[in-house]
PDB file of C-alpha atoms in Angstrom:
ATOM      1  CA  SER A   1      -0.003  -0.042   0.019  1.00 76.00           C
ATOM      2  CA  ALA A   2       1.079   3.562  -0.647  1.00 85.00           C
ATOM      3  CA  VAL A   3       2.643   5.731   2.086  1.00 92.00           C
ATOM      4  CA  ILE A   4       1.040   9.245   2.241  1.00 96.00           C
ATOM      5  CA  SER A   5       2.354  12.271   4.069  1.00 97.00           C
ATOM      6  CA  GLN A   6       0.594  15.533   4.566  1.00 98.00           C
ATOM      7  CA  LYS A   7       1.934  18.948   5.563  1.00 97.00           C
ATOM      8  CA  PRO A   8       1.259  20.703   7.832  1.00 97.00           C
ATOM      9  CA  SER A   9       0.027  18.234  10.387  1.00 97.00           C
ATOM     10  CA  ARG A  10      -1.810  21.032  12.147  1.00 97.00           C
ATOM     11  CA  ASP A  11      -2.200  24.757  12.012  1.00 98.00           C
ATOM     12  CA  ILE A  12      -4.024  27.632  13.657  1.00 98.00           C
ATOM     13  CA  CYS A  13      -5.081  30.411  11.265  1.00 97.00           C
ATOM     14  CA  GLN A  14      -6.812  33.736  11.393  1.00 97.00           C
ATOM     15  CA  ARG A  15     -10.122  34.227   9.669  1.00 97.00           C
ATOM     16  CA  GLY A  16      -9.740  35.641   6.152  1.00 97.00           C
ATOM     17  CA  THR A  17      -6.461  34.034   5.465  1.00 98.00           C
ATOM     18  CA  SER A  18      -5.693  30.991   3.281  1.00 98.00           C
ATOM     19  CA  LEU A  19      -3.849  27.794   4.013  1.00 98.00           C
ATOM     20  CA  THR A  20      -2.343  25.374   1.482  1.00 98.00           C
ATOM     21  CA  ILE A  21      -2.154  21.695   2.455  1.00 98.00           C
ATOM     22  CA  GLN A  22       0.285  19.379   0.752  1.00 98.00           C
ATOM     23  CA  CYS A  23      -0.163  15.638   0.052  1.00 98.00           C
ATOM     24  CA  GLN A  24       2.871  13.556  -1.012  1.00 98.00           C
ATOM     25  CA  VAL A  25       2.700   9.910  -2.033  1.00 96.00           C
ATOM     26  CA  ASP A  26       5.684   7.529  -2.179  1.00 95.00           C
ATOM     27  CA  SER A  27       4.572   6.006  -5.451  1.00 93.00           C
ATOM     28  CA  GLN A  28       2.697   7.132  -8.604  1.00 93.00           C
ATOM     29  CA  VAL A  29      -1.054   6.825  -8.270  1.00 91.00           C
ATOM     30  CA  THR A  30      -3.965   7.521 -10.517  1.00 89.00           C
ATOM     31  CA  MET A  31      -6.580   8.870  -8.210  1.00 89.00           C
ATOM     32  CA  MET A  32      -6.146  11.451  -5.436  1.00 94.00           C
ATOM     33  CA  PHE A  33      -8.986  12.615  -3.200  1.00 96.00           C
ATOM     34  CA  TRP A  34      -9.430  15.348  -0.630  1.00 97.00           C
ATOM     35  CA  TYR A  35     -11.829  14.849   2.330  1.00 97.00           C
ATOM     36  CA  ARG A  36     -12.977  16.976   5.273  1.00 97.00           C
ATOM     37  CA  GLN A  37     -13.846  15.541   8.643  1.00 96.00           C
ATOM     38  CA  GLN A  38     -15.542  17.934  10.946  1.00 93.00           C
ATOM     39  CA  PRO A  39     -15.863  17.095  14.657  1.00 87.00           C
ATOM     40  CA  GLY A  40     -18.494  14.275  15.169  1.00 83.00           C
ATOM     41  CA  GLN A  41     -19.209  14.042  11.450  1.00 89.00           C
ATOM     42  CA  SER A  42     -18.390  11.591   8.696  1.00 90.00           C
ATOM     43  CA  LEU A  43     -15.678  12.082   6.132  1.00 95.00           C
ATOM     44  CA  THR A  44     -17.015  14.202   3.340  1.00 95.00           C
ATOM     45  CA  LEU A  45     -15.452  14.140  -0.063  1.00 95.00           C
ATOM     46  CA  ILE A  46     -14.432  17.616  -1.268  1.00 97.00           C
ATOM     47  CA  ALA A  47     -13.010  16.776  -4.697  1.00 96.00           C
ATOM     48  CA  THR A  48     -11.118  14.334  -6.827  1.00 94.00           C
ATOM     49  CA  ALA A  49      -7.715  15.628  -7.943  1.00 93.00           C
ATOM     50  CA  ASN A  50      -6.994  14.650 -11.584  1.00 80.00           C
ATOM     51  CA  GLN A  51      -3.431  14.860 -12.992  1.00 82.00           C
ATOM     52  CA  GLY A  52      -3.352  17.107 -15.954  1.00 79.00           C
ATOM     53  CA  SER A  53      -6.899  18.383 -15.714  1.00 81.00           C
ATOM     54  CA  GLU A  54      -9.246  20.335 -13.391  1.00 86.00           C
ATOM     55  CA  ALA A  55     -10.324  18.783 -10.094  1.00 92.00           C
ATOM     56  CA  THR A  56     -13.855  17.380  -9.930  1.00 93.00           C
ATOM     57  CA  TYR A  57     -15.764  18.937  -7.004  1.00 95.00           C
ATOM     58  CA  GLU A  58     -18.637  17.405  -5.100  1.00 94.00           C
ATOM     59  CA  SER A  59     -21.876  19.220  -4.477  1.00 93.00           C
ATOM     60  CA  GLY A  60     -21.422  22.002  -1.984  1.00 94.00           C
ATOM     61  CA  PHE A  61     -17.731  22.601  -2.703  1.00 96.00           C
ATOM     62  CA  VAL A  62     -16.401  25.073  -5.171  1.00 96.00           C
ATOM     63  CA  ILE A  63     -13.103  25.735  -6.784  1.00 96.00           C
ATOM     64  CA  ASP A  64     -12.869  29.330  -5.544  1.00 97.00           C
ATOM     65  CA  LYS A  65     -13.032  28.173  -1.961  1.00 98.00           C
ATOM     66  CA  PHE A  66     -10.996  25.010  -2.311  1.00 97.00           C
ATOM     67  CA  PRO A  67      -8.503  25.370  -5.228  1.00 96.00           C
ATOM     68  CA  ILE A  68      -6.689  22.063  -5.939  1.00 96.00           C
ATOM     69  CA  SER A  69      -3.489  21.386  -7.801  1.00 94.00           C
ATOM     70  CA  ARG A  70      -2.198  18.048  -9.106  1.00 95.00           C
ATOM     71  CA  PRO A  71       1.000  18.721 -10.995  1.00 92.00           C
ATOM     72  CA  ASN A  72       2.159  15.028 -11.135  1.00 93.00           C
ATOM     73  CA  LEU A  73       1.233  11.533 -10.123  1.00 93.00           C
ATOM     74  CA  THR A  74       2.668  11.739  -6.542  1.00 95.00           C
ATOM     75  CA  PHE A  75       1.662  15.194  -5.279  1.00 96.00           C
ATOM     76  CA  SER A  76      -1.368  17.372  -4.761  1.00 96.00           C
ATOM     77  CA  THR A  77      -2.313  20.563  -2.838  1.00 97.00           C
ATOM     78  CA  LEU A  78      -5.539  21.731  -1.403  1.00 98.00           C
ATOM     79  CA  THR A  79      -6.005  25.448  -0.487  1.00 98.00           C
ATOM     80  CA  VAL A  80      -8.618  26.526   1.971  1.00 98.00           C
ATOM     81  CA  SER A  81      -9.293  30.048   1.000  1.00 98.00           C
ATOM     82  CA  ASN A  82     -10.681  33.070   2.926  1.00 98.00           C
ATOM     83  CA  MET A  83     -11.142  30.907   5.966  1.00 97.00           C
ATOM     84  CA  SER A  84     -13.791  31.223   8.550  1.00 97.00           C
ATOM     85  CA  PRO A  85     -14.216  29.347  11.872  1.00 96.00           C
ATOM     86  CA  GLU A  86     -16.565  26.952  10.049  1.00 95.00           C
ATOM     87  CA  ASP A  87     -13.653  25.727   8.134  1.00 97.00           C
ATOM     88  CA  SER A  88     -12.080  24.325  11.317  1.00 97.00           C
ATOM     89  CA  SER A  89     -11.831  20.642  10.480  1.00 97.00           C
ATOM     90  CA  ILE A  90      -9.421  17.791   9.694  1.00 97.00           C
ATOM     91  CA  TYR A  91      -8.538  17.642   6.045  1.00 98.00           C
ATOM     92  CA  LEU A  92      -7.432  14.280   4.670  1.00 98.00           C
ATOM     93  CA  CYS A  93      -6.007  13.296   1.333  1.00 97.00           C
ATOM     94  CA  SER A  94      -6.392   9.671   0.032  1.00 96.00           C
ATOM     95  CA  VAL A  95      -5.163   7.809  -3.065  1.00 95.00           C
ATOM     96  CA  ALA A  96      -6.290   4.842  -5.136  1.00 91.00           C
ATOM     97  CA  ASP A  97      -5.032   3.220  -8.238  1.00 83.00           C
ATOM     98  CA  ARG A  98      -7.237   2.989 -11.288  1.00 77.00           C
ATOM     99  CA  GLY A  99      -9.302  -0.214 -11.164  1.00 76.00           C
ATOM    100  CA  GLU A 100      -9.108  -0.402  -7.369  1.00 81.00           C
ATOM    101  CA  GLU A 101     -11.773   0.795  -5.032  1.00 84.00           C
ATOM    102  CA  THR A 102      -9.642   0.707  -1.813  1.00 91.00           C
ATOM    103  CA  GLN A 103      -8.354   4.074  -0.720  1.00 93.00           C
ATOM    104  CA  TYR A 104      -5.269   4.766   1.392  1.00 94.00           C
ATOM    105  CA  PHE A 105      -5.368   7.872   3.590  1.00 96.00           C
ATOM    106  CA  GLY A 106      -2.802  10.343   4.804  1.00 97.00           C
ATOM    107  CA  PRO A 107      -2.550  11.264   8.450  1.00 97.00           C
ATOM    108  CA  GLY A 108      -4.714  14.398   8.077  1.00 97.00           C
ATOM    109  CA  THR A 109      -4.225  18.147   8.727  1.00 98.00           C
ATOM    110  CA  ARG A 110      -5.893  19.611  11.763  1.00 97.00           C
ATOM    111  CA  LEU A 111      -6.968  23.122  10.957  1.00 97.00           C
ATOM    112  CA  LEU A 112      -8.267  25.601  13.635  1.00 97.00           C
ATOM    113  CA  VAL A 113      -9.569  28.918  12.372  1.00 97.00           C
ATOM    114  CA  LEU A 114      -9.911  31.720  14.923  1.00 97.00           C
TER     115      LEU A 114
ATOM    116  CA  SER B   1     -31.179  11.657   0.048  1.00 79.00           C
ATOM    117  CA  GLN B   2     -28.602   8.939   0.680  1.00 81.00           C
ATOM    118  CA  LYS B   3     -28.096   8.101   4.282  1.00 90.00           C
ATOM    119  CA  ILE B   4     -25.552   5.881   6.074  1.00 94.00           C
ATOM    120  CA  GLU B   5     -26.178   5.085   9.669  1.00 95.00           C
ATOM    121  CA  GLN B   6     -23.763   3.593  12.258  1.00 95.00           C
ATOM    122  CA  ASN B   7     -24.377   3.285  15.956  1.00 86.00           C
ATOM    123  CA  SER B   8     -23.515   6.649  17.408  1.00 80.00           C
ATOM    124  CA  GLU B   9     -23.110   5.190  20.874  1.00 87.00           C
ATOM    125  CA  ALA B  10     -19.769   3.691  21.710  1.00 92.00           C
ATOM    126  CA  LEU B  11     -19.654  -0.087  21.988  1.00 95.00           C
ATOM    127  CA  ASN B  12     -17.896  -1.393  25.121  1.00 96.00           C
ATOM    128  CA  ILE B  13     -17.026  -5.056  25.298  1.00 96.00           C
ATOM    129  CA  GLN B  14     -14.795  -7.391  27.262  1.00 97.00           C
ATOM    130  CA  GLU B  15     -11.643  -8.766  25.856  1.00 97.00           C
ATOM    131  CA  GLY B  16     -12.188 -12.176  24.157  1.00 97.00           C
ATOM    132  CA  LYS B  17     -15.700 -11.457  23.209  1.00 97.00           C
ATOM    133  CA  THR B  18     -17.017 -10.795  19.725  1.00 97.00           C
ATOM    134  CA  ALA B  19     -17.735  -7.225  18.755  1.00 97.00           C
ATOM    135  CA  THR B  20     -20.481  -6.602  16.176  1.00 97.00           C
ATOM    136  CA  LEU B  21     -20.880  -3.205  14.490  1.00 97.00           C
ATOM    137  CA  THR B  22     -23.715  -2.276  12.235  1.00 97.00           C
ATOM    138  CA  CYS B  23     -23.992  -0.154   9.079  1.00 97.00           C
ATOM    139  CA  ASN B  24     -27.401   0.593   7.625  1.00 97.00           C
ATOM    140  CA  TYR B  25     -28.051   2.652   4.529  1.00 96.00           C
ATOM    141  CA  THR B  26     -31.049   4.059   2.739  1.00 93.00           C
ATOM    142  CA  ASN B  27     -31.679   5.521  -0.795  1.00 89.00           C
ATOM    143  CA  TYR B  28     -28.491   3.923  -2.046  1.00 86.00           C
ATOM    144  CA  SER B  29     -27.540   0.953  -4.268  1.00 88.00           C
ATOM    145  CA  PRO B  30     -23.786   0.614  -3.618  1.00 89.00           C
ATOM    146  CA  ALA B  31     -21.585  -1.564  -5.806  1.00 90.00           C
ATOM    147  CA  TYR B  32     -19.440  -2.414  -2.843  1.00 94.00           C
ATOM    148  CA  LEU B  33     -19.001  -1.569   0.882  1.00 95.00           C
ATOM    149  CA  GLN B  34     -15.776  -1.124   2.789  1.00 97.00           C
ATOM    150  CA  TRP B  35     -14.860  -1.001   6.480  1.00 98.00           C
ATOM    151  CA  TYR B  36     -12.026   1.217   7.724  1.00 97.00           C
ATOM    152  CA  ARG B  37     -10.425   1.635  11.122  1.00 98.00           C
ATOM    153  CA  GLN B  38      -9.539   5.105  12.425  1.00 96.00           C
ATOM    154  CA  ASP B  39      -7.375   5.830  15.464  1.00 96.00           C
ATOM    155  CA  PRO B  40      -7.299   9.210  17.173  1.00 92.00           C
ATOM    156  CA  GLY B  41      -5.237  11.693  15.199  1.00 90.00           C
ATOM    157  CA  ARG B  42      -4.703   9.367  12.269  1.00 93.00           C
ATOM    158  CA  GLY B  43      -6.314   8.747   8.877  1.00 95.00           C
ATOM    159  CA  PRO B  44      -8.636   5.823   8.204  1.00 96.00           C
ATOM    160  CA  VAL B  45      -7.006   2.441   7.481  1.00 96.00           C
ATOM    161  CA  PHE B  46      -8.681  -0.036   5.053  1.00 96.00           C
ATOM    162  CA  LEU B  47      -9.763  -3.302   6.552  1.00 97.00           C
ATOM    163  CA  LEU B  48     -12.167  -5.108   4.249  1.00 96.00           C
ATOM    164  CA  LEU B  49     -14.179  -4.735   1.025  1.00 95.00           C
ATOM    165  CA  ILE B  50     -17.321  -6.671   0.091  1.00 96.00           C
ATOM    166  CA  ARG B  51     -19.094  -6.437  -3.233  1.00 94.00           C
ATOM    167  CA  GLU B  52     -22.859  -6.320  -3.769  1.00 92.00           C
ATOM    168  CA  ASN B  53     -22.928  -9.953  -5.021  1.00 93.00           C
ATOM    169  CA  GLU B  54     -21.047 -11.232  -2.021  1.00 95.00           C
ATOM    170  CA  LYS B  55     -22.707 -12.271   1.244  1.00 92.00           C
ATOM    171  CA  GLU B  56     -19.726 -12.686   3.555  1.00 96.00           C
ATOM    172  CA  LYS B  57     -16.003 -11.891   3.688  1.00 96.00           C
ATOM    173  CA  ARG B  58     -13.387 -12.904   6.190  1.00 97.00           C
ATOM    174  CA  LYS B  59      -9.908 -11.777   7.074  1.00 95.00           C
ATOM    175  CA  GLU B  60      -8.228 -13.286  10.122  1.00 96.00           C
ATOM    176  CA  ARG B  61     -10.449 -12.248  13.111  1.00 97.00           C
ATOM    177  CA  LEU B  62     -12.646 -10.016  11.007  1.00 98.00           C
ATOM    178  CA  LYS B  63     -15.867 -10.921   9.237  1.00 98.00           C
ATOM    179  CA  VAL B  64     -18.148  -8.729   7.160  1.00 98.00           C
ATOM    180  CA  THR B  65     -21.570  -9.590   5.909  1.00 97.00           C
ATOM    181  CA  PHE B  66     -23.552  -7.603   3.308  1.00 96.00           C
ATOM    182  CA  ASP B  67     -27.393  -7.890   2.953  1.00 94.00           C
ATOM    183  CA  THR B  68     -28.509  -5.728   0.029  1.00 93.00           C
ATOM    184  CA  THR B  69     -32.171  -6.602   0.749  1.00 93.00           C
ATOM    185  CA  LEU B  70     -31.928  -5.375   4.269  1.00 94.00           C
ATOM    186  CA  LYS B  71     -29.496  -2.613   3.186  1.00 95.00           C
ATOM    187  CA  GLN B  72     -27.262  -3.540   6.079  1.00 96.00           C
ATOM    188  CA  SER B  73     -23.699  -4.677   6.709  1.00 96.00           C
ATOM    189  CA  LEU B  74     -22.479  -6.291   9.874  1.00 97.00           C
ATOM    190  CA  PHE B  75     -18.801  -6.124  10.931  1.00 98.00           C
ATOM    191  CA  HIS B  76     -17.569  -8.687  13.454  1.00 98.00           C
ATOM    192  CA  ILE B  77     -14.273  -8.822  15.357  1.00 98.00           C
ATOM    193  CA  THR B  78     -13.819 -12.169  17.097  1.00 98.00           C
ATOM    194  CA  ALA B  79     -11.622 -12.748  20.114  1.00 98.00           C
ATOM    195  CA  SER B  80     -11.453  -8.975  20.574  1.00 97.00           C
ATOM    196  CA  GLN B  81      -8.310  -7.374  22.071  1.00 97.00           C
ATOM    197  CA  PRO B  82      -7.751  -3.999  23.704  1.00 97.00           C
ATOM    198  CA  ALA B  83      -5.668  -3.141  20.607  1.00 98.00           C
ATOM    199  CA  ASP B  84      -8.878  -3.361  18.580  1.00 98.00           C
ATOM    200  CA  SER B  85     -10.182  -0.264  20.361  1.00 98.00           C
ATOM    201  CA  ALA B  86     -10.730   2.424  17.680  1.00 97.00           C
ATOM    202  CA  THR B  87     -13.430   4.024  15.569  1.00 96.00           C
ATOM    203  CA  TYR B  88     -14.748   1.851  12.728  1.00 97.00           C
ATOM    204  CA  LEU B  89     -16.141   3.544   9.607  1.00 97.00           C
ATOM    205  CA  CYS B  90     -18.265   1.931   6.878  1.00 97.00           C
ATOM    206  CA  ALA B  91     -18.051   3.388   3.421  1.00 96.00           C
ATOM    207  CA  LEU B  92     -20.298   2.697   0.505  1.00 95.00           C
ATOM    208  CA  GLY B  93     -19.226   3.163  -3.040  1.00 89.00           C
ATOM    209  CA  THR B  94     -20.067   3.117  -6.670  1.00 83.00           C
ATOM    210  CA  GLY B  95     -17.136   3.717  -8.913  1.00 81.00           C
ATOM    211  CA  TYR B  96     -14.408   5.572  -7.055  1.00 82.00           C
ATOM    212  CA  ALA B  97     -16.466   7.808  -4.854  1.00 83.00           C
ATOM    213  CA  LEU B  98     -16.922   6.742  -1.248  1.00 91.00           C
ATOM    214  CA  ASN B  99     -19.613   7.869   1.135  1.00 93.00           C
ATOM    215  CA  PHE B 100     -18.695   7.335   4.758  1.00 95.00           C
ATOM    216  CA  GLY B 101     -20.804   6.767   7.884  1.00 95.00           C
ATOM    217  CA  LYS B 102     -19.932   8.728  11.081  1.00 95.00           C
ATOM    218  CA  GLY B 103     -18.286   5.653  12.594  1.00 95.00           C
ATOM    219  CA  THR B 104     -18.772   3.578  15.733  1.00 96.00           C
ATOM    220  CA  SER B 105     -16.325   3.789  18.617  1.00 96.00           C
ATOM    221  CA  LEU B 106     -15.272   0.417  19.989  1.00 97.00           C
ATOM    222  CA  LEU B 107     -13.661   0.058  23.396  1.00 97.00           C
ATOM    223  CA  VAL B 108     -12.385  -3.352  24.372  1.00 97.00           C
ATOM    224  CA  THR B 109     -11.533  -3.652  28.069  1.00 97.00           C
ATOM    225  CA  PRO B 110      -9.203  -6.256  29.628  1.00 94.00           C
TER     226      PRO B 110
END
């Protein structure tokens, strides 16, 4: 299985600012996903990061708020823009290879917005 | 709308017993169902996948059943150990997208 790292592991930010979260995988993977896990809630898919094309966003999430980059098959970033306290959450990236439904998750980034 | 329900109350059991966790869903026809384990401060870890045409899957001390008529999956951990204490998430999927339940917290006491 792939080994996934995320940076930063945690951060405290002021409202109105933006934070970029990095996701690095130790092998080339086809699919990369970004999730949000709010306290007491289930993991919610934000978007699927596609290499060489625009990310595919789920209902309720927009590119202006959560721009995503996927420059190659081992790396992706998620930016949380113009943050408010409601954005306080754990953000997780996961990966899967084409033809496989199993996803492997990074350790998550804990974000607190004041 | 699609709904996935897992017991919100924590499940406390004694070491050596079998833990049974439930995942119910409505308004959904998943092609497969997965179970993940999540420890505090960590990302979910994949445990088992079962497809819509399968009734049961086993892996070591773990067993999953999938009843598409009842729209329910049961996740069993036999001979449970304190190290099994964690939150267990079920996830339903069609294609690559996964929809997760909120998870059930399991505490195994010595």
